Amino acid sequence: MTTPLWFQDQELAYLKGTNLFSNDTPPEQTSIGLQRGLYREQWELRITELKNAGELVDDFTWELFLWARTIFSSRSFTSDLFTNKVGNSSFSVLYPVLEIFNHNLGTKVSWKFHSGDFSLCLEEKVEQGKQIFNNYSPKGNEDLLMGFGFCIPDNPYDQVAVRIGQISPDVHRQLHHSIPTHWQSESWEPKKSVFHLRATSQDTPDNSNMYGVPNLRCLRGIPPELAKSVYIIMLEHSKVSVSSNEVPDEKEIWVGTIDVLLHQMEATLMGITRWNGELLDLPSTAGGKAALIYRTGQVKILEGIISGLKAFMDPLRAGEIIIQDLFQ
């Protein structure tokens, strides 16, 4: 078993500071801890049900349940593929035969479900005698590591999760009004405060035009929903700090937004790299090697985004350029 739920301490060390195993968060509240806690709760519930039914439970150990749960989750598909999702009612399903294919990143296939049947349809030619692959769908290394226990070097679908801290109800209402596709609830939901960064090389040049976000090169890799959210937070704060007769300048607010994003990315990167001195150069286990690939990918994405943000802010801070010139 090579998912992080099975990691030994020397393997967990390669996840220190990342979204999966932040050292600033109690272990039980990290992504790994929450997943383990959920599975543990499921096991305890089943044990209680068996005891109430008069069954012997000595053989149904936590380790055996975790093994079975890991096997099941790594081979199952979500019910959303073939049912109409209602609320949070999706569940995992095993499909016979469909799991026999090996997987390969970028393989062009589609899954089609109809009346309880499924088809794996190839969307590119395969020579006779060559192996037919399935794919994992576009998954970043965090999903691959937690779900399957491996990572892909230079994964084009990789991403880094960052969060916005809880904000006041008034500011949240502005976010809900301005970006309803992301901030869907009228009240604060922690899961909606999570955004996913991508490598700047994988972002489209015009991706930041949504929600009135300026098409600046330094915003590559940053989801427009995150950039606009920080802008709105900055705007609301500026309204409080200036007199009622003053109108905050939009370009100045965007510069402040970019500066905040830069500090956030630098802090996120520092949270990972400050543990580098405790790591061995080369891990010896499969789990450790996968964790190092994940860690390296997180750092690479953050460094790329930070480089772009600094290229925007440094000349401005040095007085080499004025704000108006940056938005031409």
Coordinates of C-alpha atoms in Angstrom, one line a residue:
M1 CA 0.0 0.0 0.0
T2 CA 1.5 3.3 -1.1
T3 CA -1.2 5.9 -0.3
P4 CA -0.3 8.4 2.5
L5 CA -2.6 6.6 4.9
W6 CA -0.1 3.9 5.0
F7 CA 3.1 6.0 5.2
Q8 CA 5.7 5.6 7.8
D9 CA 7.3 8.6 9.5
Q10 CA 10.2 8.8 7.0
E11 CA 7.8 8.9 4.1
L12 CA 5.5 11.5 5.7
A13 CA 8.5 13.7 6.1
Y14 CA 8.4 14.4 2.3
L15 CA 4.9 15.8 2.7
K16 CA 5.8 18.2 5.5
G17 CA 4.5 21.7 4.8
T18 CA 2.3 20.7 1.9
N19 CA -1.5 20.8 1.7
L20 CA -1.6 17.1 2.7
F21 CA 0.5 17.3 5.8
S22 CA 0.9 20.9 7.0
N23 CA 2.9 21.2 10.2
D24 CA 0.9 24.3 11.2
T25 CA -2.2 22.1 11.5
P26 CA -3.0 19.4 14.1
P27 CA -2.3 16.0 12.5
E28 CA -6.0 15.0 12.7
Q29 CA -7.0 18.1 10.8
T30 CA -4.6 17.7 7.9
S31 CA -5.9 16.2 4.6
I32 CA -4.4 12.8 5.6
G33 CA -5.7 13.0 9.1
L34 CA -9.3 13.9 8.0
Q35 CA -9.3 11.0 5.5
R36 CA -8.0 8.6 8.2
G37 CA -10.6 9.9 10.7
L38 CA -13.4 9.4 8.2
Y39 CA -12.4 5.8 7.5
R40 CA -11.9 5.2 11.2
E41 CA -15.4 6.4 11.9
Q42 CA -16.8 4.1 9.2
W43 CA -14.9 1.2 10.7
E44 CA -16.2 1.9 14.3
L45 CA -19.7 2.2 13.0
R46 CA -19.5 -1.2 11.3
I47 CA -18.0 -2.8 14.4
T48 CA -20.9 -1.5 16.5
E49 CA -23.4 -2.9 14.0
L50 CA -21.7 -6.3 14.0
K51 CA -21.6 -6.4 17.8
N52 CA -25.3 -5.4 18.0
A53 CA -26.1 -8.3 15.6
G54 CA -24.3 -10.7 17.9
E55 CA -21.3 -11.3 15.6
L56 CA -17.7 -11.8 16.6
V57 CA -15.6 -8.9 15.6
D58 CA -12.0 -9.8 16.7
D59 CA -11.0 -10.6 13.1
F60 CA -12.4 -7.3 11.7
T61 CA -9.4 -5.2 12.6
W62 CA -8.8 -1.5 11.8
E63 CA -5.8 -2.5 9.6
L64 CA -7.9 -4.9 7.6
F65 CA -10.7 -2.4 7.1
L66 CA -8.1 0.3 6.0
W67 CA -6.7 -2.2 3.5
A68 CA -10.1 -3.0 2.1
R69 CA -11.1 0.6 2.0
T70 CA -7.9 1.6 0.2
I71 CA -8.4 -1.2 -2.4
F72 CA -12.0 -0.2 -3.0
S73 CA -11.4 3.5 -3.3
S74 CA -8.5 3.1 -5.7
R75 CA -10.5 1.0 -8.1
S76 CA -14.0 2.6 -7.9
F77 CA -15.7 5.2 -10.1
T78 CA -18.0 7.9 -8.9
S79 CA -21.7 7.4 -9.4
D80 CA -21.9 10.9 -10.9
L81 CA -20.8 9.3 -14.2
F82 CA -24.1 7.5 -14.7
T83 CA -26.6 9.0 -12.3
N84 CA -28.2 12.4 -11.9
K85 CA -26.5 13.8 -8.8
V86 CA -28.8 15.1 -6.2
G87 CA -27.2 17.1 -3.4
N88 CA -24.2 15.2 -2.0
S89 CA -25.6 11.8 -2.8
S90 CA -22.8 10.5 -5.0
F91 CA -21.1 7.2 -4.0
S92 CA -18.4 4.9 -5.3
V93 CA -19.1 2.0 -7.6
L94 CA -17.0 -0.9 -8.9
Y95 CA -17.4 -1.8 -12.5
P96 CA -16.3 -5.3 -13.6
V97 CA -13.8 -5.4 -16.5
L98 CA -13.4 -1.7 -16.8
E99 CA -10.6 -1.8 -14.2
I100 CA -8.5 -4.4 -16.0
F101 CA -6.9 -1.7 -18.3
N102 CA -3.6 -0.2 -17.4
H103 CA -3.7 3.6 -17.2
N104 CA -1.6 6.1 -19.2
L105 CA -1.6 9.9 -18.9
G106 CA -3.1 11.6 -21.9
T107 CA -4.8 8.5 -23.4
K108 CA -7.8 9.7 -25.4
V109 CA -10.7 7.7 -24.2
S110 CA -14.3 8.4 -23.1
W111 CA -16.6 6.6 -20.7
K112 CA -20.2 6.3 -21.8
F113 CA -22.9 4.9 -19.5
H114 CA -26.4 4.0 -20.7
S115 CA -29.2 2.0 -19.0
G116 CA -26.7 0.4 -16.6
D117 CA -24.2 -0.5 -19.4
F118 CA -20.9 1.1 -19.9
S119 CA -18.5 1.6 -22.9
L120 CA -14.9 2.5 -23.0
C121 CA -14.5 4.3 -26.3
L122 CA -11.2 5.0 -28.0
E123 CA -10.8 8.4 -29.5
E124 CA -7.5 7.7 -31.3
K125 CA -6.2 4.9 -33.4
V126 CA -4.4 2.0 -31.8
E127 CA -2.2 -0.4 -33.9
Q128 CA -3.1 -4.0 -33.9
G129 CA -1.3 -5.9 -31.1
K130 CA -0.7 -2.7 -29.1
Q131 CA -2.0 -2.3 -25.6
I132 CA -5.2 -0.4 -25.0
F133 CA -5.0 2.0 -22.1
N134 CA -7.5 3.8 -19.9
N135 CA -6.7 7.1 -18.2
Y136 CA -7.3 8.6 -14.7
S137 CA -9.0 11.7 -16.1
P138 CA -7.3 15.0 -15.6
K139 CA -6.0 14.5 -12.0
G140 CA -3.2 16.4 -10.2
N141 CA -0.6 14.6 -8.2
E142 CA -2.4 15.3 -4.9
D143 CA -5.5 13.3 -6.1
L144 CA -3.3 10.6 -7.6
L145 CA -1.2 10.2 -4.4
M146 CA -4.2 10.1 -2.1
G147 CA -6.3 7.9 -4.3
F148 CA -3.8 5.5 -6.0
G149 CA -0.5 5.9 -4.2
F150 CA 1.6 7.3 -7.1
C151 CA 2.5 10.6 -8.7
I152 CA 3.5 11.6 -12.3
P153 CA 6.6 13.8 -12.7
D154 CA 5.8 17.1 -14.5
N155 CA 2.1 16.2 -14.5
P156 CA 0.4 18.8 -16.7
Y157 CA -2.7 18.6 -14.6
D158 CA -0.9 19.2 -11.3
Q159 CA -2.1 22.0 -9.1
V160 CA -1.6 23.6 -5.6
A161 CA -4.4 24.2 -3.2
V162 CA -4.5 27.6 -1.4
R163 CA -7.1 29.1 0.9
I164 CA -8.6 32.4 1.8
G165 CA -9.2 32.9 5.5
Q166 CA -12.7 33.5 6.8
I167 CA -14.0 37.0 6.1
S168 CA -16.8 39.2 7.4
P169 CA -20.4 38.5 6.3
D170 CA -20.5 41.8 4.5
V171 CA -17.5 41.0 2.4
H172 CA -18.8 37.5 1.8
R173 CA -22.1 38.9 0.4
Q174 CA -20.0 41.0 -2.1
L175 CA -18.2 37.8 -3.2
H176 CA -21.5 35.9 -3.5
H177 CA -22.9 38.8 -5.6
S178 CA -19.9 39.3 -7.8
I179 CA -18.7 35.6 -8.3
P180 CA -21.9 33.5 -7.8
T181 CA -20.5 30.6 -9.8
H182 CA -17.8 30.1 -7.1
W183 CA -19.3 31.6 -3.9
Q184 CA -22.6 29.9 -4.3
S185 CA -23.8 29.9 -0.7
E186 CA -25.0 33.1 1.0
S187 CA -23.1 32.0 4.1
W188 CA -19.5 31.1 4.6
E189 CA -18.5 27.6 3.5
P190 CA -14.8 26.7 4.2
K191 CA -14.6 24.4 1.1
K192 CA -15.3 27.4 -1.1
S193 CA -12.3 29.2 0.3
V194 CA -10.0 26.7 -1.5
F195 CA -8.6 27.6 -4.9
H196 CA -6.2 25.6 -7.1
L197 CA -3.1 27.1 -8.8
R198 CA -1.8 25.7 -12.0
A199 CA 1.6 25.9 -13.6
T200 CA 2.0 29.1 -15.6
S201 CA 2.9 27.1 -18.6
Q202 CA -0.4 25.2 -18.5
D203 CA -2.6 28.4 -18.2
T204 CA -4.2 29.9 -21.2
P205 CA -3.2 33.5 -22.0
D206 CA -6.7 34.9 -21.8
N207 CA -7.8 32.9 -18.8
S208 CA -7.7 36.0 -16.5
N209 CA -10.3 38.0 -18.5
M210 CA -13.2 36.5 -16.5
Y211 CA -14.9 38.6 -13.9
G212 CA -13.1 41.7 -15.1
V213 CA -9.7 40.5 -14.1
P214 CA -7.0 42.3 -16.1
N215 CA -5.2 40.2 -18.6
L216 CA -1.8 40.5 -17.0
R217 CA 1.0 38.0 -17.5
C218 CA 1.7 37.9 -13.8
L219 CA -1.7 36.4 -13.1
R220 CA -1.0 33.2 -15.2
G221 CA -1.6 30.1 -13.1
I222 CA -3.9 32.0 -10.6
P223 CA -7.6 31.2 -11.1
P224 CA -9.5 34.3 -11.9
E225 CA -12.0 33.5 -9.1
L226 CA -9.1 33.8 -6.6
A227 CA -7.7 37.0 -8.1
K228 CA -11.2 38.6 -8.2
S229 CA -12.0 37.5 -4.7
V230 CA -8.8 39.1 -3.3
Y231 CA -9.5 42.2 -5.3
I232 CA -13.0 42.5 -3.8
I233 CA -11.6 42.0 -0.3
M234 CA -9.0 44.7 -0.9
L235 CA -11.7 47.0 -2.3
E236 CA -14.0 46.6 0.7
H237 CA -11.1 47.2 3.1
S238 CA -10.1 50.3 1.2
K239 CA -13.6 51.7 1.4
V240 CA -13.4 51.5 5.2
S241 CA -10.0 53.2 5.3
V242 CA -10.6 56.2 3.0
S243 CA -13.0 59.1 3.5
S244 CA -16.5 58.9 2.0
N245 CA -15.5 61.5 -0.6
E246 CA -12.7 59.4 -2.0
V247 CA -13.1 56.7 -4.6
P248 CA -10.5 53.9 -4.5
D249 CA -8.5 53.8 -7.7
E250 CA -9.1 50.5 -9.6
K251 CA -5.5 50.1 -10.7
E252 CA -4.1 50.7 -7.3
I253 CA -6.5 48.1 -5.9
W254 CA -5.2 45.6 -8.4
V255 CA -1.6 46.4 -7.5
G256 CA -2.5 45.8 -3.9
T257 CA -4.2 42.5 -4.9
I258 CA -1.1 41.3 -6.7
D259 CA 1.0 42.2 -3.8
V260 CA -1.2 40.2 -1.4
L261 CA -1.2 37.3 -3.8
L262 CA 2.6 37.4 -3.9
H263 CA 2.9 37.4 -0.1
Q264 CA 0.5 34.5 0.1
M265 CA 2.4 32.4 -2.5
E266 CA 5.7 33.2 -0.8
A267 CA 4.3 32.1 2.6
T268 CA 2.9 28.9 1.0
L269 CA 6.3 28.1 -0.6
M270 CA 8.2 28.9 2.6
G271 CA 5.8 26.6 4.5
I272 CA 7.1 23.7 2.3
T273 CA 10.8 24.5 1.8
R274 CA 11.5 25.3 5.5
W275 CA 11.5 21.5 6.1
N276 CA 14.0 20.7 3.3
G277 CA 16.9 20.4 5.7
E278 CA 15.2 17.4 7.4
L279 CA 14.8 15.4 4.2
L280 CA 17.1 12.7 2.8
D281 CA 18.2 13.4 -0.7
L282 CA 16.7 10.3 -2.2
P283 CA 13.8 8.3 -0.6
S284 CA 14.2 4.5 -0.7
T285 CA 10.5 3.5 -0.6
A286 CA 7.9 3.7 -3.3
G287 CA 5.7 5.9 -1.0
G288 CA 8.6 8.2 -0.3
K289 CA 9.5 8.5 -4.0
A290 CA 5.9 9.4 -4.9
A291 CA 5.8 11.9 -2.0
L292 CA 8.9 13.6 -3.3
I293 CA 7.5 13.9 -6.8
Y294 CA 4.4 15.5 -5.3
R295 CA 6.4 17.9 -3.2
T296 CA 8.7 18.9 -6.1
G297 CA 5.6 19.6 -8.3
Q298 CA 4.1 21.8 -5.6
V299 CA 7.3 23.8 -5.3
K300 CA 7.7 24.2 -9.0
I301 CA 4.2 25.6 -9.5
L302 CA 4.6 28.1 -6.7
E303 CA 8.1 29.2 -7.8
G304 CA 6.7 29.8 -11.3
I305 CA 3.8 31.9 -10.1
I306 CA 6.0 33.8 -7.6
S307 CA 8.5 34.6 -10.4
G308 CA 5.7 36.2 -12.5
L309 CA 4.3 38.2 -9.6
K310 CA 7.7 39.5 -8.6
A311 CA 8.4 40.5 -12.2
F312 CA 5.3 42.7 -11.9
M313 CA 5.9 44.1 -8.5
D314 CA 9.7 44.6 -8.3
P315 CA 10.1 47.4 -10.9
L316 CA 7.1 49.2 -9.3
R317 CA 8.7 49.0 -5.8
A318 CA 12.0 50.2 -7.2
G319 CA 10.3 53.3 -8.8
E320 CA 11.4 52.1 -12.3
I321 CA 7.8 52.2 -13.6
I322 CA 4.5 53.8 -12.6
I323 CA 1.2 52.0 -12.0
Q324 CA -0.4 53.4 -15.2
D325 CA 2.3 51.9 -17.4
L326 CA 1.6 48.4 -16.0
F327 CA -2.0 48.3 -17.2
Q328 CA -1.4 49.5 -20.8

